[in-house]
Amino acid sequence: MGKTRSKKSTAEKKESSKKEKLIKPSSQKELQKGSIAGGDYSAQNIHVLKGLEAVRKRPAMYIGDVSSRGLHHLVYEVVDNSIDEAMGGYCNRIKVKINKNGSVTVEDNGRGIPADIHPSEGRSAMEVVMTVLHAGGKFDKTSYKVSGGLHGVGVSVVNALSEWLEAESYRDGQIYYQKYNRGEPEEPVKVIGKTDKHGTKVTFLPDNEIFKKTIFKFETLGERLRELAFLNKDLEITLEDENENEKESFHYEGGIVEFVQYIDDKRKQIIKKPVYITGEIDNTPVEVAFQYNDSYSDNILTYVNNINTHEGGTHLVGFKAALTRTLNNYAFKANLVKNKKITLQGDDFREGLTTVLSVKVAEPQFEGQTKTKLGNSETKSIVESIVGENLRLWLEDNPAEAKKIIDKCMRAAEAREAARQARDLTRRKNALEISNLPGKLADCSINDPEHAEIYLVEGDSAGGSAKQGRDRRFQAILPLKGKILNVEKARMHKILENDEIKAIFTAIGAGIGDSFDLNRIRYGKIIIMCDADVDGSHIRTLLLTLLFRHMRQLIDSGRVYIAQPPLFKVKKGKYEEYVFDEDELDRIIKKLKGGKSAEETIQDVVEEGAISMNGIVVSRFKGLGEMNPEQLWQTTMNPETRTVLQVTVDNAAEADRLFQTLMGDDVEPRREFIEKNAKYVRNLDI
Ligand code: 0RA
């Protein structure tokens, strides 16, 4: 059953912390002396500064990007260190606060960063952790950890990208402190007081030389912190924004069971409450919760050491194998299979399935395009055996619930059979072959997917303009008529029968659903171009739903974009400018004339379509169709001048809930969402 790894016993832990005490300098003076006494302190420092310089030179290599996403990543990085403490059982409280001055504080009640002299570095361990790349946290390999791992580039990266950072460690009765400027320590670690608590507090101000925007969003942070709280049921995480007077506490005693309920809270449940299974083999704790709902898609979220492994991996394979085998065996044993002509398959057991699977692995191997696929082979059989055995027992103990599940799977199998017939028909017609590209596709001339792009355009008239305006060498246009099918409410065979959807996936050329193959895509960029009105936003959401549910890899590999047509045109004599948002319009109007406030002007434009004052004409672009081909090219399609928004999924659970809200049966939550967001949101950040 795979390799055995041992976690340190409590006694061993006590032993090692005792040893640590022996080498710990007892007074501040000694500590300071010690910090420098390594002999080559300055030599070490040069090495360190080179490392941090590399981070400042290419921040994106370490945190993904320097947009809002990268900015929030800084907080997750610090929190990950606290999560490591929580996973080790040393910490049950994490406080995150957005401060008035724009900095963020993360405080935990873990063991505190050690401050004694690091044996090989000759400096305080705190300084090493905060300034050496990948020094991350623990110096042993037996604990499960996030930091220094995948996301975890180490808290030193946060330090390097902060104008300043202050670290405090509460440990052995002392408060240790160090401050850094752009990663460089101001002075050695010092003791600034006494305390009887333990833990770590890190406060940092992101460097505005590095980040475009340095404002933290409560909502964004809240989503990740909520996810972490679901995954660690003993942990309480609080989030506070001093500027907005907002505060929220995330603490879910039900853990991943509550997580599954949260994900599905707008869907109809098939069984009373989620099945919950937990176990541990070879120091690999496994936890899984699942529920069935009346939808047709499956939604399996998998985590390794609290990291969302959205490319799946061995843990997921083990879970699926156990689910299929165990439910299938039970169905036959309990004599629940009435239609002998139909054989149940893996997919049938996953229709309408919502699952959270969380495992802890001491030395995870991450693979795949985005390094979010677990590779450790031993994990498969561990998960398979824990889930298989416990699910068998649960089914025997809960026959009424078990029957509901099996009945649901039988219905899925019957529908699959119908879908297969539909698909066979489609195949026979060769519709999936590239030789059979949709008639209304205006393809590009190059044959190189990395340089080719396709615009999915709302409406035939805008499609016509786009066809005339494009650069036909590398831009393909696929006009879409009206609203495409809502895949959130349709089974696979319905989806495959739909002409618009068929046109989309034939054009893209990589298949659909489980058979989707990224290597076969015909375009490197998929650009959605819709009108800036309610219908346009609905069509965009329908398209995003299709891509998210059935061609998810396109989104995960960063290939899906949303075109940004201008909202207004400002004209004064020969001067002409396209304006993309209301702030920009505000600035331009102020520049061109005083008088009427920009807000009033915008209101007038929105109501009248166009207004004129002192020879300034402001007109509003509503539909893409209002632009002629040349304008469309200039403003929206020319790669030199256009802006396109990349679609990203930071949080799979939240994205799933968003699509339920927008595309599901309930009208009320959808209306609420649209009312809340419609005014300013031009794009959905899923
Ligand atoms: C190095 C070693 C140990 C803990 C930490 C770092 C640590 C870092 C951070 C950052 C934020 N919160 C943190 N909490 C702990 C292990 C110390 C030991 O073995 O006692």
XYZ file of C-alpha atoms and ligand atoms in Angstrom:
706
model
C 0.000 0.000 0.000
C 2.623 2.499 -0.980
C 5.449 3.961 0.968
C 5.194 4.429 4.654
C 6.035 7.775 6.032
C 5.984 8.569 9.648
C 4.886 11.779 11.169
C 6.874 12.751 14.243
C 5.347 11.409 17.413
C 4.406 13.925 20.056
C 7.281 12.748 22.208
C 9.748 13.303 19.405
C 8.313 16.744 18.818
C 8.781 17.617 22.469
C 12.318 16.349 22.263
C 13.198 18.465 19.259
C 11.701 21.601 20.718
C 13.747 21.006 23.864
C 16.895 20.813 21.798
C 15.937 24.001 20.115
C 15.681 25.730 23.440
C 19.238 24.793 24.267
C 20.646 26.692 21.358
C 18.274 29.574 21.726
C 20.033 32.769 22.806
C 18.435 33.889 26.026
C 18.751 37.625 25.823
C 18.227 40.225 23.195
C 21.882 41.159 23.307
C 23.046 37.641 22.649
C 20.470 37.314 19.960
C 21.683 40.372 18.147
C 25.271 39.305 18.536
C 24.284 35.868 17.356
C 22.632 37.254 14.300
C 25.839 38.793 13.143
C 28.142 36.203 14.619
C 27.682 33.835 11.701
C 30.894 35.367 10.376
C 29.775 35.823 6.824
C 26.587 37.691 7.648
C 27.197 40.219 4.927
C 28.125 37.545 2.426
C 24.872 35.770 3.269
C 23.070 39.029 2.845
C 24.387 39.574 -0.655
C 23.156 36.137 -1.587
C 19.760 36.901 -0.094
C 19.457 40.264 -1.791
C 20.229 38.710 -5.151
C 17.402 36.254 -4.604
C 14.930 38.929 -3.611
C 16.060 41.129 -6.477
C 15.149 38.312 -8.844
C 11.666 38.278 -7.322
C 11.279 42.028 -7.758
C 12.539 41.848 -11.320
C 10.146 39.122 -12.383
C 7.344 39.094 -9.831
C 4.991 37.282 -12.198
C 7.234 34.235 -12.147
C 6.593 33.902 -8.447
C 3.030 35.061 -7.949
C 1.475 34.666 -11.409
C 0.904 38.338 -12.234
C 0.986 41.848 -10.781
C -2.717 42.496 -11.205
C -5.327 42.187 -8.518
C -4.897 38.430 -8.631
C -1.204 38.560 -7.769
C -1.879 41.137 -5.101
C -4.334 38.881 -3.288
C -1.937 36.018 -3.735
C 0.374 37.781 -1.280
C -2.188 37.359 1.469
C -2.775 33.690 0.616
C 0.948 33.139 0.761
C 1.170 34.411 4.304
C -2.012 32.602 5.311
C -0.611 29.355 3.880
C 2.131 29.460 6.489
C -0.495 29.700 9.192
C -2.443 26.882 7.524
C 0.666 24.731 7.757
C 0.621 25.320 11.477
C -3.057 24.401 11.567
C -2.463 21.194 9.591
C 0.205 20.259 12.093
C -2.351 20.758 14.859
C -0.614 23.779 16.381
C -3.007 26.529 15.378
C -6.795 26.974 15.410
C -7.219 30.690 14.813
C -6.156 32.958 11.984
C -7.043 36.631 11.804
C -6.766 38.588 8.581
C -7.239 42.328 8.604
C -7.150 44.937 5.876
C -5.790 47.985 7.665
C -6.637 51.671 7.182
C -3.241 52.374 5.630
C -3.731 49.697 2.962
C -1.537 47.088 4.613
C -2.741 43.625 5.596
C -2.164 41.825 8.878
C -2.231 38.055 9.213
C -2.042 36.723 12.740
C -2.182 33.130 13.911
C -1.916 31.299 17.202
C 0.599 28.721 15.970
C 4.009 28.031 17.422
C 5.465 31.306 16.242
C 8.363 31.603 13.827
C 11.501 30.446 15.637
C 13.854 33.323 16.243
C 16.939 31.453 17.400
C 20.044 31.277 15.294
C 19.639 29.083 12.275
C 22.578 26.640 12.406
C 23.722 26.779 8.799
C 22.769 30.376 8.057
C 24.216 32.013 11.130
C 21.214 34.313 11.410
C 17.893 34.283 13.186
C 15.537 31.662 11.761
C 12.940 34.416 11.465
C 15.216 36.397 9.206
C 15.938 33.293 7.139
C 12.246 32.470 6.737
C 11.463 36.052 5.755
C 14.366 36.703 3.400
C 15.547 33.460 1.825
C 13.638 32.162 -1.177
C 11.923 28.870 -0.482
C 13.138 28.767 3.095
C 9.370 28.693 3.616
C 8.697 27.113 6.920
C 9.473 23.785 8.412
C 12.861 22.343 7.873
C 11.653 18.765 7.885
C 9.795 16.864 5.228
C 7.435 14.879 7.394
C 4.740 17.504 7.760
C 2.051 18.267 5.202
C 2.525 21.701 3.900
C 1.263 24.263 1.488
C 3.866 26.943 1.938
C 7.057 26.632 -0.037
C 5.221 24.052 -2.118
C 3.024 24.730 -5.066
C 1.364 28.078 -4.435
C 3.757 28.402 -1.720
C 6.653 30.282 -3.086
C 7.458 31.215 0.484
C 6.689 34.215 2.578
C 10.020 35.798 1.546
C 8.405 36.544 -1.819
C 5.732 38.577 -0.049
C 8.497 40.378 1.795
C 10.376 41.164 -1.418
C 7.229 42.598 -2.998
C 6.233 44.744 -0.035
C 7.239 48.333 0.541
C 7.634 47.250 4.147
C 6.826 44.214 6.221
C 6.807 43.667 9.958
C 7.050 40.217 11.505
C 6.317 39.432 15.115
C 6.702 36.054 16.726
C 5.254 35.143 20.111
C 7.306 32.285 21.438
C 8.795 31.162 24.732
C 7.401 34.189 26.521
C 9.104 36.669 24.213
C 7.951 38.940 21.442
C 10.486 38.817 18.616
C 10.346 41.497 15.981
C 11.912 42.432 12.698
C 11.053 44.996 10.051
C 12.024 44.884 6.388
C 11.950 47.362 3.523
C 11.458 45.798 0.114
C 12.752 42.593 1.652
C 15.821 43.989 3.381
C 15.965 43.791 7.172
C 16.278 47.150 8.868
C 18.168 45.553 11.733
C 18.610 42.089 13.248
C 15.699 40.381 14.977
C 15.110 41.862 18.405
C 13.001 41.162 21.462
C 10.475 43.944 21.967
C 8.571 42.646 24.957
C 7.128 39.722 26.866
C 3.979 37.746 26.189
C 2.207 34.622 27.303
C 0.653 33.916 23.933
C 2.147 32.020 21.032
C 1.817 32.685 17.341
C 2.941 34.851 14.495
C 1.825 38.210 13.200
C 2.849 39.505 9.803
C 1.849 42.941 8.501
C 2.822 44.081 5.029
C 2.180 46.914 2.620
C 2.338 45.780 -1.012
C 4.810 47.767 -3.057
C 3.086 50.154 -5.459
C 6.190 50.087 -7.646
C 5.326 46.458 -8.356
C 1.523 46.253 -8.282
C -0.800 48.183 -10.540
C -3.420 48.414 -7.840
C -2.843 47.851 -4.164
C -6.402 47.764 -2.850
C -7.443 44.480 -1.266
C -10.967 43.233 -1.786
C -12.855 41.801 1.163
C -14.931 39.548 -1.114
C -11.935 38.073 -2.886
C -10.050 37.320 0.297
C -13.248 36.018 1.877
C -13.739 33.407 -0.826
C -10.383 31.746 -0.259
C -10.590 32.054 3.512
C -14.057 30.499 3.516
C -12.743 27.589 1.463
C -9.877 27.107 3.917
C -12.284 27.172 6.852
C -14.472 24.498 5.229
C -11.412 22.337 4.698
C -10.137 22.743 8.261
C -13.111 22.320 10.532
C -11.297 23.129 13.753
C -10.034 26.371 12.378
C -11.639 29.750 12.872
C -10.643 32.391 10.370
C -11.768 35.975 10.733
C -11.575 38.641 8.097
C -11.922 42.321 8.797
C -11.738 45.418 6.651
C -11.088 48.526 8.700
C -11.945 50.767 5.772
C -15.353 49.333 5.062
C -16.251 48.356 8.590
C -16.794 44.817 7.431
C -16.105 41.727 9.454
C -16.811 38.059 8.892
C -15.913 34.922 10.723
C -15.479 31.612 8.936
C -15.775 28.573 11.130
C -17.554 25.418 9.976
C -17.761 22.669 12.518
C -19.321 20.464 9.838
C -16.204 20.899 7.674
C -16.490 19.533 4.145
C -20.050 18.278 4.775
C -21.053 21.910 5.181
C -18.891 22.744 2.176
C -20.919 20.374 -0.029
C -24.162 21.865 1.312
C -22.855 25.354 0.625
C -21.917 24.488 -2.964
C -25.318 22.959 -3.609
C -27.464 25.282 -1.584
C -29.557 26.232 -4.585
C -29.931 22.723 -5.925
C -32.440 20.071 -5.027
C -30.875 17.352 -2.876
C -31.454 13.652 -3.566
C -30.506 12.333 -0.117
C -31.061 13.905 3.294
C -27.509 14.912 3.996
C -24.144 14.350 2.354
C -22.346 11.040 2.798
C -19.237 11.644 4.878
C -16.245 9.332 4.873
C -12.940 9.673 6.615
C -9.933 7.469 7.220
C -6.167 7.351 7.252
C -3.660 4.899 5.791
C 0.117 5.316 5.841
C -0.039 8.837 7.241
C -2.347 9.898 4.455
C -5.596 11.229 5.942
C -8.508 11.104 3.512
C -11.783 12.964 3.914
C -14.663 12.992 1.480
C -18.229 14.291 1.489
C -20.701 13.923 -1.347
C -24.320 14.517 -2.203
C -26.455 14.030 -5.296
C -28.618 16.781 -6.746
C -31.118 16.829 -9.589
C -28.771 18.467 -12.104
C -26.900 16.638 -14.837
C -23.369 17.769 -14.326
C -20.916 16.521 -11.756
C -18.838 18.764 -9.609
C -15.945 17.097 -7.845
C -13.619 19.422 -5.997
C -10.374 17.813 -4.925
C -7.750 19.134 -2.556
C -4.273 18.100 -1.530
C -2.982 19.863 1.579
C -5.731 22.471 1.105
C -4.644 23.187 -2.460
C -7.360 22.816 -5.090
C -6.072 20.200 -7.531
C -8.327 21.155 -10.409
C -6.516 18.911 -12.853
C -7.348 16.001 -10.553
C -4.828 13.200 -10.203
C -4.403 9.924 -8.363
C -6.679 10.802 -5.428
C -9.514 11.565 -7.838
C -8.895 8.377 -9.820
C -9.056 6.390 -6.577
C -12.300 8.056 -5.546
C -14.011 7.482 -8.888
C -12.912 3.849 -8.969
C -14.278 3.218 -5.476
C -17.561 4.998 -6.176
C -18.221 3.088 -9.408
C -17.263 -0.307 -8.034
C -19.048 0.022 -4.707
C -22.305 1.466 -6.033
C -22.358 -1.051 -8.871
C -21.819 -4.000 -6.527
C -24.490 -2.732 -4.187
C -26.992 -2.137 -6.998
C -26.738 -5.784 -8.037
C -26.592 -7.242 -4.555
C -29.642 -5.273 -3.445
C -31.410 -6.279 -6.640
C -32.019 -2.704 -7.714
C -31.111 -3.157 -11.375
C -34.397 -3.796 -13.097
C -33.596 -3.008 -16.702
C -31.074 -5.710 -17.485
C -30.344 -4.267 -20.922
C -28.556 -1.301 -19.458
C -25.150 -1.546 -17.834
C -24.210 1.114 -15.351
C -21.006 3.002 -16.087
C -18.753 5.414 -14.236
C -20.451 8.512 -15.656
C -23.848 7.301 -14.486
C -22.675 7.276 -10.886
C -21.477 10.840 -11.196
C -24.483 12.561 -12.748
C -25.566 15.313 -10.375
C -22.804 14.421 -7.950
C -21.219 17.113 -5.817
C -18.112 16.027 -3.968
C -15.386 17.517 -1.862
C -12.375 15.237 -1.534
C -9.547 16.356 0.684
C -6.328 14.448 1.291
C -3.114 15.274 3.077
C 0.084 14.057 1.487
C 3.501 14.557 3.074
C 5.481 14.885 -0.120
C 2.999 15.674 -2.861
C 4.162 15.463 -6.465
C 2.304 17.950 -8.589
C 2.068 17.472 -12.326
C 0.075 18.771 -15.268
C -0.198 22.021 -17.197
C -0.792 24.161 -14.148
C 0.863 21.843 -11.634
C -2.453 21.052 -10.016
C -2.592 17.323 -10.689
C -1.522 14.931 -7.964
C 0.986 12.372 -9.196
C 1.718 10.221 -6.120
C 0.724 6.749 -7.226
C 0.225 5.337 -3.715
C -2.558 7.849 -3.047
C -4.884 6.142 -5.533
C -5.131 2.878 -3.641
C -5.308 4.649 -0.273
C -8.328 6.726 -1.337
C -9.888 3.799 -3.167
C -9.681 1.528 -0.192
C -10.943 4.053 2.386
C -13.856 5.195 0.213
C -14.739 1.692 -1.002
C -14.910 0.118 2.435
C -16.761 2.964 4.168
C -19.221 3.541 1.360
C -20.142 -0.154 1.359
C -20.959 0.106 5.065
C -22.924 3.319 4.586
C -25.047 1.771 1.820
C -25.846 -1.232 3.995
C -26.791 1.008 6.911
C -28.933 3.351 4.809
C -30.915 1.215 2.341
C -33.623 3.817 1.663
C -31.071 6.509 0.815
C -29.013 3.995 -1.151
C -32.032 3.170 -3.290
C -32.530 6.851 -4.130
C -28.947 7.082 -5.311
C -29.107 3.933 -7.416
C -32.426 4.985 -8.979
C -30.879 8.289 -9.947
C -27.903 6.472 -11.508
C -30.251 4.188 -13.444
C -32.023 7.204 -14.916
C -28.653 8.621 -15.891
C -27.739 5.356 -17.607
C -30.960 5.386 -19.617
C -30.320 8.979 -20.653
C -26.737 8.072 -21.554
C -28.034 5.339 -23.798
C -30.215 7.900 -25.583
C -27.239 10.251 -25.768
C -25.087 7.542 -27.296
C -27.618 7.031 -30.030
C -27.710 10.760 -30.705
C -23.937 10.919 -30.763
C -23.638 7.959 -33.091
C -25.953 9.762 -35.420
C -23.826 12.901 -35.234
C -20.664 10.893 -35.814
C -22.161 9.213 -38.785
C -22.913 12.598 -40.211
C -19.310 13.418 -39.537
C -20.268 16.640 -37.830
C -17.394 16.392 -35.373
C -14.770 16.221 -38.071
C -12.776 19.269 -38.962
C -13.581 18.674 -42.602
C -17.097 19.580 -41.637
C -16.617 23.041 -40.224
C -19.809 25.021 -39.680
C -20.935 26.928 -42.739
C -21.154 30.287 -41.037
C -17.624 30.118 -39.680
C -15.325 32.554 -41.428
C -12.065 30.755 -40.756
C -8.641 32.333 -40.691
C -5.970 31.428 -43.179
C -3.117 30.358 -40.893
C -3.072 26.863 -39.558
C -1.161 27.491 -36.372
C -3.370 27.230 -33.274
C -1.032 29.252 -31.076
C -1.390 32.300 -33.311
C -4.952 31.867 -34.450
C -7.957 33.230 -32.604
C -11.684 32.843 -32.898
C -14.318 35.426 -32.084
C -17.652 34.040 -30.914
C -19.895 36.924 -31.882
C -23.427 37.701 -30.788
C -25.710 38.091 -33.753
C -25.387 37.870 -37.515
C -25.086 41.605 -38.073
C -22.182 42.125 -35.687
C -20.777 38.899 -37.079
C -20.910 40.473 -40.533
C -19.030 43.587 -39.378
C -16.481 41.446 -37.623
C -15.923 39.374 -40.760
C -15.238 42.531 -42.754
C -13.200 44.246 -40.097
C -10.961 41.365 -38.999
C -7.467 40.435 -40.017
C -8.367 37.276 -41.868
C -4.905 35.847 -41.609
C -5.270 34.888 -37.969
C -8.798 35.870 -36.894
C -11.763 33.566 -37.382
C -15.337 34.684 -36.811
C -18.236 32.522 -35.719
C -21.511 34.450 -35.517
C -24.043 32.989 -33.128
C -27.740 33.384 -33.602
C -29.770 34.370 -30.553
C -29.377 32.657 -27.249
C -27.538 29.382 -27.134
C -28.874 26.473 -25.117
C -28.503 26.706 -21.344
C -26.273 23.684 -20.708
C -26.836 24.011 -16.968
C -30.296 22.538 -17.511
C -29.686 20.066 -20.305
C -28.444 16.517 -20.538
C -25.538 15.689 -22.795
C -27.566 14.412 -25.739
C -29.601 17.624 -25.849
C -26.386 19.596 -25.795
C -24.933 17.573 -28.625
C -28.066 18.041 -30.715
C -27.962 21.833 -30.460
C -26.822 23.501 -33.689
C -25.151 26.555 -32.165
C -23.225 24.459 -29.671
C -22.253 21.956 -32.329
C -20.921 24.840 -34.409
C -18.850 26.079 -31.475
C -17.177 22.850 -30.579
C -16.657 21.777 -34.168
C -14.959 25.094 -34.872
C -12.778 24.799 -31.770
C -12.046 21.269 -32.889
C -11.047 19.614 -29.606
C -14.225 17.732 -28.716
C -16.427 18.207 -25.698
C -16.759 16.936 -22.131
C -14.566 14.011 -21.110
C -13.238 13.576 -24.640
C -12.047 17.180 -24.839
C -8.406 17.265 -25.898
C -6.480 20.502 -25.571
C -3.897 19.297 -28.097
C -6.495 19.428 -30.829
C -7.682 23.011 -30.450
C -7.686 25.021 -33.650
C -7.348 28.424 -31.967
C -5.156 29.609 -29.116
C -7.588 32.326 -28.088
C -11.343 32.065 -27.801
C -12.779 35.578 -27.621
C -16.385 36.146 -26.665
C -17.804 39.311 -28.175
C -21.277 40.385 -27.085
C -23.272 43.580 -26.874
C -22.952 45.701 -23.766
C -26.573 45.222 -22.783
C -28.673 42.787 -20.789
C -29.093 40.317 -23.658
C -25.402 40.469 -24.418
C -24.537 39.756 -20.833
C -26.913 36.797 -20.818
C -25.420 35.340 -23.977
C -21.921 35.816 -22.601
C -22.912 33.947 -19.460
C -24.455 31.125 -21.510
C -21.216 30.820 -23.468
C -19.104 30.897 -20.324
C -21.328 28.230 -18.786
C -20.769 26.018 -21.828
C -17.000 26.527 -21.719
C -16.824 26.083 -17.937
C -18.879 22.891 -17.817
C -17.715 21.176 -20.991
C -14.423 22.697 -22.142
C -13.020 23.699 -18.808
C -9.413 23.181 -19.925
C -9.772 26.136 -22.278
C -10.410 28.374 -19.293
C -7.807 26.751 -17.070
C -5.138 27.173 -19.718
C -5.946 30.884 -20.005
C -7.345 30.755 -23.529
C -10.761 32.315 -22.995
C -11.200 36.066 -23.283
C -13.973 38.612 -23.317
C -13.806 41.387 -25.893
C -14.218 44.921 -24.622
C -16.103 47.062 -27.087
C -16.233 50.739 -26.170
C -19.244 52.073 -24.308
C -19.153 55.650 -25.595
C -17.795 57.815 -28.355
C -16.781 61.404 -27.670
C -16.504 63.773 -30.600
C -15.485 67.397 -30.754
C -14.788 68.679 -34.223
C -12.059 66.481 -35.592
C -11.194 65.077 -32.178
C -12.739 61.672 -31.736
C -12.262 59.184 -28.991
C -13.718 55.845 -28.002
C -14.343 55.444 -24.330
C -14.421 52.139 -22.548
C -15.772 52.943 -19.117
C -17.501 55.621 -17.136
C -14.423 56.727 -15.205
C -12.609 57.386 -18.421
C -15.579 59.282 -19.837
C -15.569 61.308 -16.666
C -11.956 62.324 -17.191
C -12.413 63.165 -20.853
C -15.490 65.307 -20.321
C -13.737 67.181 -17.544
C -10.852 67.736 -19.921
C -13.048 68.997 -22.745
C -15.391 71.159 -20.758
C -16.405 72.144 -17.276
C -20.016 72.759 -16.308
C -22.283 69.810 -16.095
C -20.973 67.039 -13.915
C -19.778 63.953 -15.653
C -22.252 61.830 -13.746
C -25.153 63.857 -15.062
C -23.698 63.691 -18.528
C -23.452 59.925 -18.346
C -27.054 59.733 -17.179
C -28.156 61.864 -20.100
C -26.194 59.773 -22.546
C -27.626 56.590 -21.165
C -31.139 57.967 -21.484
C -30.849 59.805 -24.777
C -28.377 57.608 -26.618
C -26.323 60.671 -27.529
C -25.990 64.233 -26.354
C -24.279 67.301 -27.605
C -22.891 70.247 -25.624
C -20.560 72.981 -26.744
C -19.873 70.987 -29.836
C -18.924 67.905 -27.850
C -20.972 64.939 -28.932
C -21.060 61.996 -26.595
C -22.770 58.940 -28.011
C -23.337 55.596 -26.467
C -22.495 52.354 -28.201
C -25.053 49.828 -27.232
C -24.766 47.124 -29.766
C -21.773 45.920 -31.669
C -23.944 46.385 -34.746
C -23.732 50.170 -34.361
C -20.090 50.100 -35.282
C -18.943 49.775 -38.834
C -16.278 47.159 -39.608
C -13.460 49.681 -39.411
C -14.575 50.969 -36.020
C -14.993 47.456 -34.709
C -11.486 46.576 -35.827
C -9.988 49.735 -34.350
C -11.654 49.546 -30.991
C -12.217 45.907 -30.253
C -10.326 43.553 -32.533
C -6.966 45.001 -33.388
C -4.482 43.251 -31.051
C -2.349 46.394 -31.008
C -5.051 48.568 -29.527
C -7.802 46.370 -28.095
C -8.272 45.316 -24.509
C -9.488 41.798 -23.879
C -10.296 40.407 -20.456
C -8.954 37.007 -19.637
C -11.448 34.688 -17.958
C -10.030 33.009 -14.889
C -11.421 30.720 -12.244
C -9.761 31.425 -8.941
C -12.178 29.502 -6.876
C -13.953 26.548 -8.409
C -16.606 26.303 -5.699
C -17.554 29.960 -6.026
C -17.610 29.723 -9.828
C -19.940 26.763 -9.583
C -22.270 28.647 -7.265
C -22.207 31.619 -9.591
C -23.319 29.529 -12.552
C -26.059 27.961 -10.453
C -27.220 31.432 -9.545
C -27.109 32.755 -13.063
C -28.314 29.740 -14.976
C -30.276 27.617 -12.526
C -34.008 27.391 -11.921
C -34.319 29.922 -9.145
C -35.203 33.324 -10.485
C -34.860 35.231 -7.226
C -31.127 34.740 -6.521
C -30.365 35.520 -10.153
C -32.332 38.740 -9.997
C -30.584 39.688 -6.772
C -27.186 39.041 -8.270
C -27.907 41.029 -11.381
C -29.330 43.946 -9.423
C -26.308 43.957 -7.166
C -23.809 43.825 -9.967
C -25.446 45.100 -13.100
C -24.637 48.758 -12.803
C -20.903 48.616 -13.022
C -19.986 45.068 -13.810
C -19.413 44.759 -17.486
C -17.722 41.447 -17.134
C -18.132 38.451 -15.028
C -15.105 37.488 -13.111
C -15.890 33.858 -12.595
C 9.606 27.970 10.641
C 9.585 26.887 11.509
C 8.426 26.634 12.242
C 7.326 27.461 12.112
C 7.341 28.531 11.245
C 8.478 28.766 10.488
C 6.158 29.406 11.125
C 6.084 30.360 10.105
C 4.956 31.156 10.031
C 4.530 32.176 9.185
C 3.285 32.578 9.632
N 2.919 31.860 10.687
C 3.914 30.975 10.966
N 4.001 30.066 11.930
C 5.095 29.288 12.007
C 8.396 25.449 13.149
C 8.792 25.828 14.527
C 8.886 24.679 15.491
O 9.322 23.585 15.114
O 8.557 24.918 16.647
